[in-house]
């Protein structure tokens, strides 16, 4: 679950929030009013939550007994409901191979002739490799400053200008280029995120990518980056992640300025140039060397997947995918006398919601025309890995996947007059959501903190990144019959005392009446998309639209 500063969350600061709401919902003659949809049983949601967040389930960490119990529980529920195995091999399981990589401390050395500059591990540089190998290194690799390192055709932006940077070590700025009339303004696009920087480096076949850490642009201090010197999890791809750059890292602003001096350049001047479309890569005439030694640990984790087959023979090979991550942090450091990270709200309750949503789907007079996939994914808390695995190794083609609707946490404090849509303005799914909420007399609202980039911080993002329109609904903040600041109060209390702590447990004040209404909205959206005459689309200018258009050959 995404919420404020924790390792992955904080490192992920970015955003999208162009606030355009709802034109007409994609109408369909088969549209069923929300009030006529089968009920969702929130007593059962609470029962599932109790089981999944119990001591016995040990905090549901991937690769533990907690995983075995959780995966068995969710799969058994899907089966009992009467859903078909979601995997084509006849099981309710998709295996997800994970690796934990811990790099041993190592210095980073810059050289220009006889002159050397050494960056100290953790103090000045934080680096790792995603290569599933005992070591990874760069040796006298030429440093090139590539500005923001961005290639964004929809903004007519290319920081590389055809310069071949294969084998080089790229020095990049964090965030989007600060330019009027392009990218997301105050809200960061995906091009501004740290994960993008490493990905574009790999695409350009660079040897390494070093991101310059600037507190304001990154939206978090270097101490947050330093917390990444612990074990890093990743998927094990068929190439053992050898397609990634050898070394991914961050360097401090001070040491960057020293590096530019060594190169005979001025950092601030080049940074200004990087904010223009004319910018070209600048070779620094300095080389970089670093060797990382890894400790590796492999984990065989699992996504749980079930299917409700569509009723239209011509359309049943097309899918709407609901996701809810089952994992949490397991057993960890003790806080206030508890060391089991129960993750009741994050995301036992979302799994309970997914199961009961699935049951409600089976109670429709007839299944929707298209098929519905219920996917409970692993390792969200380790970097959205289970959903990433599905998105790059999908069981059913993404070109035939109409939409993803993600459940990460549910409102446990009663009814609201509103429903938050993170990244509002991204796709046609907003219109569906606004229409369904509207039938309940409710409104949808954008995320209150667009600069924090929540849209990139839960499982739906992996679908978006592959081009599939993805909806990330979040609880409302305007509670029925409560003071105006109640929503903020309960949210802050959770963030402060419970989020990603053992204290994320069911408390006596839990009230799922609001969650019931939210789940009905998610139900209506998925159902109507599954019945619709057309696929939902990304809005013009969205950074994921081009990928979808290519996929659908438009
Ligand atoms: Zn979480």
JSON list of N, CA and C and ligand atoms in Angstrom, two decimals, residues 1-2 325 328-329 346 380-381 499-500, ligand 1:
[
{"chain": "A", "resi": 1, "resn": "UNK", "atom": "N", "xyz": [0.84, -1.19, 0.00]},
{"chain": "A", "resi": 1, "resn": "UNK", "atom": "CA", "xyz": [0.00, 0.00, 0.00]},
{"chain": "A", "resi": 1, "resn": "UNK", "atom": "C", "xyz": [0.88, 1.24, 0.00]},
{"chain": "A", "resi": 2, "resn": "UNK", "atom": "N", "xyz": [0.38, 2.20, -0.70]},
{"chain": "A", "resi": 2, "resn": "UNK", "atom": "CA", "xyz": [1.05, 3.47, -0.87]},
{"chain": "A", "resi": 2, "resn": "UNK", "atom": "C", "xyz": [0.64, 4.42, 0.22]},
{"chain": "A", "resi": 325, "resn": "UNK", "atom": "N", "xyz": [-3.12, -6.87, -3.65]},
{"chain": "A", "resi": 325, "resn": "UNK", "atom": "CA", "xyz": [-1.93, -7.61, -3.20]},
{"chain": "A", "resi": 325, "resn": "UNK", "atom": "C", "xyz": [-2.21, -8.30, -1.86]},
{"chain": "A", "resi": 328, "resn": "UNK", "atom": "N", "xyz": [2.40, -8.73, 2.91]},
{"chain": "A", "resi": 328, "resn": "UNK", "atom": "CA", "xyz": [2.79, -7.63, 3.78]},
{"chain": "A", "resi": 328, "resn": "UNK", "atom": "C", "xyz": [4.21, -7.92, 4.28]},
{"chain": "A", "resi": 329, "resn": "UNK", "atom": "N", "xyz": [4.62, -7.36, 5.39]},
{"chain": "A", "resi": 329, "resn": "UNK", "atom": "CA", "xyz": [6.04, -7.40, 5.76]},
{"chain": "A", "resi": 329, "resn": "UNK", "atom": "C", "xyz": [6.47, -8.57, 6.64]},
{"chain": "A", "resi": 346, "resn": "UNK", "atom": "N", "xyz": [-3.72, -2.97, 5.04]},
{"chain": "A", "resi": 346, "resn": "UNK", "atom": "CA", "xyz": [-2.75, -3.03, 3.94]},
{"chain": "A", "resi": 346, "resn": "UNK", "atom": "C", "xyz": [-2.21, -4.45, 3.81]},
{"chain": "A", "resi": 380, "resn": "UNK", "atom": "N", "xyz": [3.99, -6.78, -3.40]},
{"chain": "A", "resi": 380, "resn": "UNK", "atom": "CA", "xyz": [3.73, -5.36, -3.66]},
{"chain": "A", "resi": 380, "resn": "UNK", "atom": "C", "xyz": [4.64, -4.51, -2.80]},
{"chain": "A", "resi": 381, "resn": "UNK", "atom": "N", "xyz": [4.78, -4.94, -1.55]},
{"chain": "A", "resi": 381, "resn": "UNK", "atom": "CA", "xyz": [5.56, -4.14, -0.59]},
{"chain": "A", "resi": 381, "resn": "UNK", "atom": "C", "xyz": [7.06, -4.15, -0.92]},
{"chain": "A", "resi": 499, "resn": "UNK", "atom": "N", "xyz": [0.50, 2.59, 9.72]},
{"chain": "A", "resi": 499, "resn": "UNK", "atom": "CA", "xyz": [0.94, 2.27, 8.36]},
{"chain": "A", "resi": 499, "resn": "UNK", "atom": "C", "xyz": [2.33, 1.61, 8.36]},
{"chain": "A", "resi": 500, "resn": "UNK", "atom": "N", "xyz": [2.38, 0.39, 7.79]},
{"chain": "A", "resi": 500, "resn": "UNK", "atom": "CA", "xyz": [3.63, -0.37, 7.72]},
{"chain": "A", "resi": 500, "resn": "UNK", "atom": "C", "xyz": [4.24, -0.60, 9.10]},
{"chain": "B", "resi": 1, "resn": "LIG", "atom": "ZN1", "xyz": [1.98, -1.17, 2.01]}
]
